[in-house]
Tab-separated table of N, CA and C in Angstrom:
chain	number	residue	atom	x	y	z
C	1	MET	N	34.017	-1.860	60.371
C	1	MET	CA	33.614	-2.746	61.565
C	1	MET	C	32.684	-3.729	60.713
C	2	LYS	N	32.494	-4.883	61.269
C	2	LYS	CA	31.556	-5.951	61.074
C	2	LYS	C	30.796	-6.086	61.983
C	3	LYS	N	29.357	-6.188	61.851
C	3	LYS	CA	28.354	-6.751	62.817
C	3	LYS	C	27.387	-7.573	62.407
C	4	VAL	N	27.409	-8.882	63.039
C	4	VAL	CA	26.492	-9.897	62.547
C	4	VAL	C	25.313	-9.802	63.420
C	5	LEU	N	24.178	-9.807	62.848
C	5	LEU	CA	22.784	-9.624	63.439
C	5	LEU	C	22.038	-10.928	63.586
C	6	GLY	N	22.098	-11.677	64.860
C	6	GLY	CA	21.334	-12.934	65.066
C	6	GLY	C	19.869	-12.486	65.043
C	7	ILE	N	19.285	-13.544	65.163
C	7	ILE	CA	17.741	-13.357	65.384
C	7	ILE	C	17.403	-12.463	66.370
C	8	ASN	N	16.506	-11.672	66.416
C	8	ASN	CA	16.170	-10.804	67.329
C	8	ASN	C	17.112	-9.527	67.782
C	9	GLU	N	18.095	-9.535	66.915
C	9	GLU	CA	18.951	-8.339	67.399
C	9	GLU	C	18.921	-7.288	66.349
C	10	LEU	N	19.267	-6.024	66.948
C	10	LEU	CA	19.404	-4.700	66.252
C	10	LEU	C	20.554	-4.006	66.622
C	11	TYR	N	20.963	-3.264	65.772
C	11	TYR	CA	22.342	-2.358	66.029
C	11	TYR	C	22.308	-1.151	65.254
C	12	SER	N	22.720	-0.165	65.784
C	12	SER	CA	22.936	1.352	65.106
C	12	SER	C	24.205	1.786	65.400
C	13	SER	N	24.801	2.487	64.390
C	13	SER	CA	25.953	3.188	64.649
C	13	SER	C	26.350	4.539	63.727
C	14	GLY	N	27.224	5.225	64.406
C	14	GLY	CA	27.552	6.533	63.519
C	14	GLY	C	28.805	6.281	62.757
C	15	SER	N	29.388	5.011	62.907
C	15	SER	CA	30.550	4.820	62.071
C	15	SER	C	30.233	3.836	61.030
C	16	PRO	N	31.031	3.733	59.829
C	16	PRO	CA	30.786	2.616	58.786
C	16	PRO	C	30.803	1.144	59.525
C	17	VAL	N	29.890	0.448	59.128
C	17	VAL	CA	29.478	-0.885	59.464
C	17	VAL	C	29.034	-1.843	58.333
C	18	GLU	N	29.814	-3.016	58.370
C	18	GLU	CA	28.901	-4.104	57.261
C	18	GLU	C	28.277	-4.797	58.324
C	19	TYR	N	26.847	-4.716	57.880
C	19	TYR	CA	25.763	-5.639	58.829
C	19	TYR	C	25.518	-6.948	58.034
C	20	THR	N	25.520	-8.070	58.771
C	20	THR	CA	25.229	-9.355	58.143
C	20	THR	C	24.143	-10.155	58.771
C	21	CYS	N	23.128	-10.522	58.101
C	21	CYS	CA	22.076	-11.382	58.617
C	21	CYS	C	22.369	-12.705	57.802
C	22	TYR	N	22.616	-13.787	58.574
C	22	TYR	CA	22.610	-15.026	57.833
C	22	TYR	C	21.278	-15.873	57.923
C	23	GLY	N	21.139	-16.676	56.938
C	23	GLY	CA	19.983	-17.531	56.719
C	23	GLY	C	18.602	-16.984	57.076
C	24	LEU	N	18.381	-15.792	56.406
C	24	LEU	CA	17.037	-15.138	56.539
C	24	LEU	C	16.000	-16.100	55.669
C	25	GLY	N	15.114	-16.971	56.389
C	25	GLY	CA	14.095	-17.657	55.730
C	25	GLY	C	13.011	-16.818	55.895
C	26	SER	N	12.092	-17.025	56.749
C	26	SER	CA	10.898	-16.373	56.906
C	26	SER	C	11.188	-14.857	57.666
C	27	CYS	N	12.406	-14.866	58.409
C	27	CYS	CA	13.016	-13.570	58.939
C	27	CYS	C	13.168	-12.506	58.017
C	28	ILE	N	13.132	-11.240	58.405
C	28	ILE	CA	13.384	-10.003	57.541
C	28	ILE	C	14.914	-9.484	58.152
C	29	GLY	N	15.618	-9.153	57.158
C	29	GLY	CA	16.804	-8.288	57.282
C	29	GLY	C	16.299	-6.883	57.062
C	30	LEU	N	16.444	-5.929	57.908
C	30	LEU	CA	15.907	-4.663	57.814
C	30	LEU	C	17.123	-3.671	57.876
C	31	PHE	N	17.602	-2.944	56.804
C	31	PHE	CA	18.876	-2.104	57.044
C	31	PHE	C	18.310	-0.822	56.462
C	32	ILE	N	18.701	0.360	57.529
C	32	ILE	CA	18.414	1.609	57.529
C	32	ILE	C	19.770	2.471	57.387
C	33	ASN	N	19.819	3.516	56.564
C	33	ASN	CA	20.914	4.472	56.759
C	33	ASN	C	20.388	5.940	56.386
C	34	ASP	N	21.218	6.866	57.000
C	34	ASP	CA	21.110	8.201	57.116
C	34	ASP	C	22.175	8.856	56.457
C	35	ARG	N	22.213	9.032	55.154
C	35	ARG	CA	23.396	9.343	54.579
C	35	ARG	C	23.990	10.826	54.955
C	36	VAL	N	22.917	11.599	55.287
C	36	VAL	CA	23.269	13.127	55.601
C	36	VAL	C	24.126	13.173	57.057
C	37	LYS	N	23.668	12.261	57.948
C	37	LYS	CA	24.317	12.218	59.197
C	37	LYS	C	25.296	11.006	59.324
C	38	GLY	N	25.589	10.226	58.283
C	38	GLY	CA	26.291	9.083	58.468
C	38	GLY	C	26.099	7.903	59.483
C	39	LEU	N	24.719	7.806	59.741
C	39	LEU	CA	24.341	6.948	60.619
C	39	LEU	C	23.630	5.586	59.775
C	40	SER	N	23.771	4.426	60.592
C	40	SER	CA	23.015	3.365	59.874
C	40	SER	C	22.384	2.466	60.980
C	41	GLY	N	21.774	1.584	60.681
C	41	GLY	CA	21.164	0.421	61.647
C	41	GLY	C	20.630	-0.685	60.782
C	42	GLY	N	20.643	-1.860	61.697
C	42	GLY	CA	20.106	-3.068	61.088
C	42	GLY	C	19.225	-3.988	62.054
C	43	ALA	N	18.406	-4.661	61.669
C	43	ALA	CA	17.705	-5.515	62.563
C	43	ALA	C	17.423	-6.903	61.848
C	44	HIS	N	17.447	-7.845	62.517
C	44	HIS	CA	16.996	-9.362	62.241
C	44	HIS	C	15.627	-9.506	62.821
C	45	ILE	N	14.521	-9.430	62.126
C	45	ILE	CA	13.163	-9.549	62.892
C	45	ILE	C	12.647	-10.964	62.509
C	46	ALA	N	12.295	-11.492	63.419
C	46	ALA	CA	11.732	-13.008	63.365
C	46	ALA	C	10.177	-13.091	63.307
C	47	LEU	N	9.547	-11.982	63.857
C	47	LEU	CA	7.986	-12.312	64.092
C	47	LEU	C	7.369	-10.860	63.691
C	48	PRO	N	6.217	-11.034	63.028
C	48	PRO	CA	5.362	-9.893	62.640
C	48	PRO	C	4.836	-9.117	64.029
C	49	SER	N	4.235	-10.064	64.888
C	49	SER	CA	3.498	-9.703	66.128
C	49	SER	C	3.729	-10.605	67.158
C	50	THR	N	3.752	-10.227	68.471
C	50	THR	CA	3.637	-11.263	69.448
C	50	THR	C	2.428	-10.798	70.431
C	51	ALA	N	1.473	-11.805	70.235
C	51	ALA	CA	0.147	-11.720	71.127
C	51	ALA	C	0.382	-12.160	72.522
C	52	VAL	N	1.221	-13.211	72.655
C	52	VAL	CA	1.570	-13.568	73.940
C	52	VAL	C	3.016	-13.252	74.264
C	53	GLU	N	3.370	-13.585	75.596
C	53	GLU	CA	4.900	-13.355	76.071
C	53	GLU	C	5.781	-14.228	75.073
C	54	SER	N	6.818	-13.837	74.644
C	54	SER	CA	7.793	-14.680	73.955
C	54	SER	C	9.165	-14.006	73.983
C	55	GLU	N	10.073	-14.985	73.743
C	55	GLU	CA	11.507	-14.399	73.895
C	55	GLU	C	11.813	-13.436	72.525
C	56	PHE	N	10.953	-13.573	71.516
C	56	PHE	CA	11.147	-12.655	70.308
C	56	PHE	C	10.402	-11.242	70.497
C	57	ILE	N	11.079	-10.513	69.832
C	57	ILE	CA	10.551	-8.993	69.806
C	57	ILE	C	9.848	-8.892	68.343
C	58	ASP	N	8.567	-8.360	68.521
C	58	ASP	CA	7.925	-8.125	67.171
C	58	ASP	C	8.541	-7.110	66.223
C	59	ALA	N	7.905	-7.094	65.171
C	59	ALA	CA	8.483	-6.119	64.106
C	59	ALA	C	8.273	-4.653	64.457
C	60	GLU	N	6.982	-4.346	65.030
C	60	GLU	CA	6.645	-3.058	65.546
C	60	GLU	C	7.793	-2.497	66.540
C	61	LYS	N	8.013	-3.287	67.612
C	61	LYS	CA	8.705	-2.967	68.789
C	61	LYS	C	10.169	-2.714	68.188
C	62	MET	N	10.725	-3.734	67.301
C	62	MET	CA	12.196	-3.562	66.754
C	62	MET	C	12.370	-2.304	66.049
C	63	ILE	N	11.277	-2.264	65.031
C	63	ILE	CA	11.482	-1.038	64.359
C	63	ILE	C	11.519	0.333	65.058
C	64	ALA	N	10.598	0.365	66.044
C	64	ALA	CA	10.446	1.519	67.042
C	64	ALA	C	11.917	1.626	67.638
C	65	GLU	N	12.547	0.632	68.152
C	65	GLU	CA	13.631	0.812	68.920
C	65	GLU	C	14.892	1.123	68.027
C	66	LEU	N	14.986	0.722	66.843
C	66	LEU	CA	16.016	1.090	65.794
C	66	LEU	C	15.841	2.391	65.526
C	67	LEU	N	14.637	2.951	65.205
C	67	LEU	CA	14.373	4.335	64.958
C	67	LEU	C	14.796	5.230	66.204
C	68	GLU	N	14.509	4.693	67.399
C	68	GLU	CA	14.880	5.560	68.437
C	68	GLU	C	16.151	5.660	68.610
C	69	GLN	N	17.128	4.576	68.421
C	69	GLN	CA	18.472	4.601	68.582
C	69	GLN	C	19.125	5.395	67.455
C	70	LEU	N	18.650	5.610	66.290
C	70	LEU	CA	18.985	6.562	65.152
C	70	LEU	C	18.803	7.877	65.520
C	71	SER	N	17.584	8.129	66.125
C	71	SER	CA	17.233	9.348	66.623
C	71	SER	C	18.347	9.972	67.677
C	72	GLU	N	18.471	9.103	68.748
C	72	GLU	CA	19.544	9.387	69.548
C	72	GLU	C	20.811	9.669	69.348
C	73	HIS	N	21.202	8.909	67.969
C	73	HIS	CA	22.575	9.372	67.442
C	73	HIS	C	22.378	10.663	66.621
C	74	GLY	N	21.267	11.252	66.418
C	74	GLY	CA	21.139	12.468	65.747
C	74	GLY	C	20.443	12.676	64.582
C	75	SER	N	19.897	11.658	64.154
C	75	SER	CA	19.085	11.671	62.925
C	75	SER	C	17.720	12.166	63.077
C	76	ASP	N	17.190	13.020	62.116
C	76	ASP	CA	15.826	13.651	62.428
C	76	ASP	C	14.870	12.502	61.777
C	77	LEU	N	15.405	11.574	61.135
C	77	LEU	CA	14.340	10.472	60.584
C	77	LEU	C	13.762	10.703	59.240
C	78	GLN	N	13.967	12.126	58.954
C	78	GLN	CA	13.439	12.306	57.461
C	78	GLN	C	14.393	12.146	56.392
C	79	THR	N	15.729	11.822	56.735
C	79	THR	CA	16.556	11.327	55.627
C	79	THR	C	16.681	9.746	55.729
C	80	LEU	N	16.023	9.105	56.202
C	80	LEU	CA	16.337	7.690	56.347
C	80	LEU	C	15.926	7.067	55.056
C	81	ARG	N	16.563	5.986	54.646
C	81	ARG	CA	16.310	5.018	53.607
C	81	ARG	C	16.436	3.504	54.017
C	82	ALA	N	15.527	2.853	53.868
C	82	ALA	CA	15.517	1.434	54.275
C	82	ALA	C	15.434	0.414	53.102
C	83	LYS	N	15.974	-0.650	53.375
C	83	LYS	CA	16.240	-1.818	52.445
C	83	LYS	C	15.816	-3.151	53.207
C	84	VAL	N	14.886	-3.697	52.518
C	84	VAL	CA	14.317	-5.007	53.277
C	84	VAL	C	14.462	-6.384	52.392
C	85	THR	N	14.812	-7.166	53.111
C	85	THR	CA	15.017	-8.436	52.536
C	85	THR	C	14.598	-9.718	53.422
C	86	GLY	N	14.365	-10.947	52.611
C	86	GLY	CA	13.900	-11.927	53.575
C	86	GLY	C	12.427	-12.208	53.384
C	87	GLY	N	11.741	-12.870	54.381
C	87	GLY	CA	10.330	-13.039	54.211
C	87	GLY	C	9.940	-14.388	53.370
C	88	ALA	N	10.930	-15.259	53.203
C	88	ALA	CA	10.523	-16.600	52.334
C	88	ALA	C	9.647	-17.216	53.024
C	89	GLN	N	8.793	-18.228	52.180
C	89	GLN	CA	8.145	-19.339	52.864
C	89	GLN	C	9.004	-20.562	52.535
C	90	VAL	N	9.916	-20.755	53.586
C	90	VAL	CA	10.743	-21.907	53.344
C	90	VAL	C	10.009	-23.297	53.750
C	91	LEU	N	9.130	-23.179	54.516
C	91	LEU	CA	8.345	-24.397	55.044
C	91	LEU	C	6.894	-24.345	54.473
C	92	GLU	N	6.545	-25.373	54.091
C	92	GLU	CA	5.092	-25.339	53.607
C	92	GLU	C	4.206	-25.376	54.887
C	93	SER	N	3.510	-24.340	55.070
C	93	SER	CA	2.585	-24.327	56.178
C	93	SER	C	1.623	-23.096	55.759
C	94	GLY	N	0.389	-23.272	56.412
C	94	GLY	CA	-0.662	-22.587	56.038
C	94	GLY	C	-0.510	-20.965	56.702
C	95	LEU	N	0.414	-21.021	57.779
C	95	LEU	CA	0.691	-19.603	58.450
C	95	LEU	C	1.378	-18.629	57.490
C	96	ASN	N	2.321	-19.042	56.721
C	96	ASN	CA	3.076	-18.089	56.029
C	96	ASN	C	3.876	-16.841	56.718
C	97	ILE	N	4.478	-17.174	57.832
C	97	ILE	CA	5.101	-16.227	58.555
C	97	ILE	C	5.952	-15.178	57.879
C	98	GLY	N	6.454	-15.609	56.833
C	98	GLY	CA	7.302	-14.856	55.990
C	98	GLY	C	6.621	-13.667	55.315
C	99	ARG	N	5.325	-13.929	54.630
C	99	ARG	CA	4.566	-12.868	54.111
C	99	ARG	C	4.140	-12.136	55.198
C	100	GLN	N	3.724	-12.631	56.474
C	100	GLN	CA	3.130	-11.739	57.657
C	100	GLN	C	4.561	-10.774	57.928
C	101	ASN	N	5.566	-11.225	57.977
C	101	ASN	CA	6.742	-10.360	58.499
C	101	ASN	C	6.930	-9.373	57.389
C	102	ILE	N	6.935	-9.549	55.917
C	102	ILE	CA	7.086	-8.597	55.065
C	102	ILE	C	6.007	-7.435	55.145
C	103	ASP	N	4.742	-7.998	55.426
C	103	ASP	CA	3.543	-7.088	55.512
C	103	ASP	C	3.734	-6.119	56.782
C	104	ALA	N	4.172	-6.784	57.898
C	104	ALA	CA	4.251	-6.047	58.930
C	104	ALA	C	5.462	-4.996	59.107
C	105	VAL	N	6.632	-5.329	58.579
C	105	VAL	CA	7.692	-4.380	58.339
C	105	VAL	C	7.506	-3.524	57.381
C	106	LEU	N	6.899	-3.678	56.007
C	106	LEU	CA	6.613	-2.527	55.272
C	106	LEU	C	5.580	-1.548	55.668
C	107	ARG	N	4.573	-2.250	56.435
C	107	ARG	CA	3.536	-1.193	57.311
C	107	ARG	C	4.021	-0.164	58.036
C	108	GLN	N	5.049	-0.916	58.997
C	108	GLN	CA	5.466	0.137	59.896
C	108	GLN	C	6.531	1.118	59.221
C	109	LEU	N	7.265	0.733	58.365
C	109	LEU	CA	7.963	1.713	57.584
C	109	LEU	C	7.311	2.877	56.880
C	110	THR	N	6.064	2.346	56.196
C	110	THR	CA	5.237	3.291	55.649
C	110	THR	C	4.596	4.071	56.638
C	111	ASP	N	4.015	3.506	57.699
C	111	ASP	CA	3.325	4.457	58.805
C	111	ASP	C	4.276	5.327	59.297
C	112	LYS	N	5.480	5.185	59.290
C	112	LYS	CA	6.570	5.966	59.918
C	112	LYS	C	7.151	6.891	59.057
C	113	ARG	N	6.763	6.933	57.797
C	113	ARG	CA	7.297	7.664	56.506
C	113	ARG	C	8.598	7.422	56.324
C	114	ILE	N	9.060	6.306	56.524
C	114	ILE	CA	10.566	5.768	56.119
C	114	ILE	C	10.747	5.474	54.664
C	115	PHE	N	11.209	6.113	53.853
C	115	PHE	CA	11.566	5.784	52.507
C	115	PHE	C	11.951	4.400	52.224
C	116	ILE	N	11.344	3.539	51.402
C	116	ILE	CA	11.902	2.152	51.224
C	116	ILE	C	12.445	2.199	49.928
C	117	ALA	N	13.863	2.162	49.868
C	117	ALA	CA	14.720	2.124	48.706
C	117	ALA	C	14.685	1.027	47.972
C	118	ALA	N	14.676	-0.025	48.525
C	118	ALA	CA	14.874	-1.483	47.742
C	118	ALA	C	14.093	-2.663	48.781
C	119	THR	N	13.587	-3.569	48.094
C	119	THR	CA	13.081	-4.807	48.780
C	119	THR	C	13.631	-5.931	47.885
C	120	ASP	N	13.806	-7.011	48.560
C	120	ASP	CA	13.995	-8.270	47.840
C	120	ASP	C	13.419	-9.299	48.853
C	121	VAL	N	12.120	-9.613	48.609
C	121	VAL	CA	11.309	-10.462	49.694
C	121	VAL	C	10.481	-11.390	49.103
C	122	GLY	N	10.144	-12.378	49.929
C	122	GLY	CA	9.147	-13.579	49.489
C	122	GLY	C	9.981	-14.413	48.991
C	123	GLY	N	9.493	-15.308	48.151
C	123	GLY	CA	9.915	-16.493	47.434
C	123	GLY	C	9.769	-17.849	48.384
C	124	LYS	N	10.648	-18.803	48.064
C	124	LYS	CA	10.959	-20.152	48.778
C	124	LYS	C	12.296	-20.310	49.095
C	125	ILE	N	13.156	-19.325	49.115
C	125	ILE	CA	14.485	-19.503	49.397
C	125	ILE	C	15.059	-18.900	50.441
C	126	SER	N	16.023	-19.259	51.323
C	126	SER	CA	16.698	-18.351	52.282
C	126	SER	C	17.608	-17.596	51.492
C	127	ARG	N	18.003	-16.522	52.405
C	127	ARG	CA	19.178	-15.628	51.956
C	127	ARG	C	19.955	-15.085	52.987
C	128	THR	N	21.120	-14.756	52.718
C	128	THR	CA	22.246	-13.970	53.701
C	128	THR	C	22.264	-12.496	53.000
C	129	ALA	N	22.248	-11.715	53.981
C	129	ALA	CA	22.137	-10.316	53.641
C	129	ALA	C	23.439	-9.485	54.132
C	130	ARG	N	24.198	-8.750	53.241
C	130	ARG	CA	25.284	-7.996	53.821
C	130	ARG	C	25.223	-6.506	53.387
C	131	PHE	N	24.908	-5.751	54.510
C	131	PHE	CA	24.619	-4.200	54.100
C	131	PHE	C	25.706	-3.409	54.364
C	132	ASN	N	26.404	-2.871	53.390
C	132	ASN	CA	27.316	-1.964	53.588
C	132	ASN	C	26.851	-0.566	53.706
C	133	SER	N	27.031	0.069	55.130
C	133	SER	CA	26.400	1.362	55.376
C	133	SER	C	27.112	2.492	54.741
C	134	GLU	N	28.362	2.462	54.057
C	134	GLU	CA	28.985	3.402	53.320
C	134	GLU	C	28.230	3.460	51.913
C	135	SER	N	28.240	2.475	51.273
C	135	SER	CA	27.861	2.498	49.929
C	135	SER	C	26.053	2.464	49.828
C	136	GLY	N	25.533	1.740	51.089
C	136	GLY	CA	24.067	1.674	50.913
C	136	GLY	C	23.685	0.386	50.196
C	137	GLU	N	24.646	-0.554	49.813
C	137	GLU	CA	24.333	-1.621	49.026
C	137	GLU	C	24.080	-2.954	49.903
C	138	VAL	N	23.117	-3.744	49.523
C	138	VAL	CA	23.010	-4.753	50.155
C	138	VAL	C	23.077	-6.097	49.227
C	139	LYS	N	24.161	-6.743	49.661
C	139	LYS	CA	24.500	-7.997	48.781
C	139	LYS	C	23.732	-9.177	49.377
C	140	ILE	N	23.036	-9.820	48.471
C	140	ILE	CA	22.342	-10.914	48.673
C	140	ILE	C	22.835	-12.135	48.189
C	141	SER	N	23.010	-13.150	49.111
C	141	SER	CA	23.569	-14.440	48.602
C	141	SER	C	22.381	-15.526	49.050
C	142	THR	N	21.884	-16.273	47.965
C	142	THR	CA	20.744	-17.231	48.284
C	142	THR	C	21.208	-18.691	48.488
C	143	SER	N	20.415	-19.589	49.035
C	143	SER	CA	20.650	-20.880	49.310
C	143	SER	C	20.861	-21.533	47.761
C	144	GLU	N	20.477	-21.154	46.791
C	144	GLU	CA	20.516	-21.553	45.416
C	144	GLU	C	21.977	-21.082	44.794
C	145	GLN	N	22.960	-20.547	45.606
C	145	GLN	CA	24.061	-19.904	45.034
C	145	GLN	C	24.143	-18.793	44.183
C	146	LYS	N	23.062	-18.137	44.411
C	146	LYS	CA	22.987	-16.902	43.635
C	146	LYS	C	23.319	-15.653	44.166
C	147	THR	N	24.101	-14.626	43.735
C	147	THR	CA	24.348	-13.564	44.458
C	147	THR	C	24.199	-12.197	43.620
C	148	TYR	N	23.373	-11.284	44.368
C	148	TYR	CA	23.090	-9.923	43.626
C	148	TYR	C	23.021	-8.829	44.534
C	149	ILE	N	22.884	-7.516	44.080
C	149	ILE	CA	22.832	-6.411	44.969
C	149	ILE	C	21.444	-5.674	44.730
C	150	ILE	N	21.074	-5.169	45.946
C	150	ILE	CA	19.909	-4.268	45.777
C	150	ILE	C	20.299	-3.157	46.546
């Protein structure tokens, strides 16, 4: 099955899935799998936090929801492995939302004791990420026409 994750979307499954996040600029593509239980999940995270009412869900809430879904599918959360990509600074601005997103996501995963298996974050170019839940590989394609796997 193929699942495209738009901005502010997450999904989890007990079946094999290829998750895709297109055009990750400052956004984060988070992919998690539990190889013991055969579960996986993905999220396309737009904001590190939301201090005001917003249409976007912040990193903390999205990660909490994804972990809750995985738990409901049967994961004990001890065997999860995460891969994180995105968080670029594609626009020149003092805010650097990409860096804030990276920090927020990595902090949430670390606080929840989720093993971070690989990251491909930062820089100044956008990425498209495809996560194969069976192999655990994330194939990255950049706006500079480069392709690699994490």
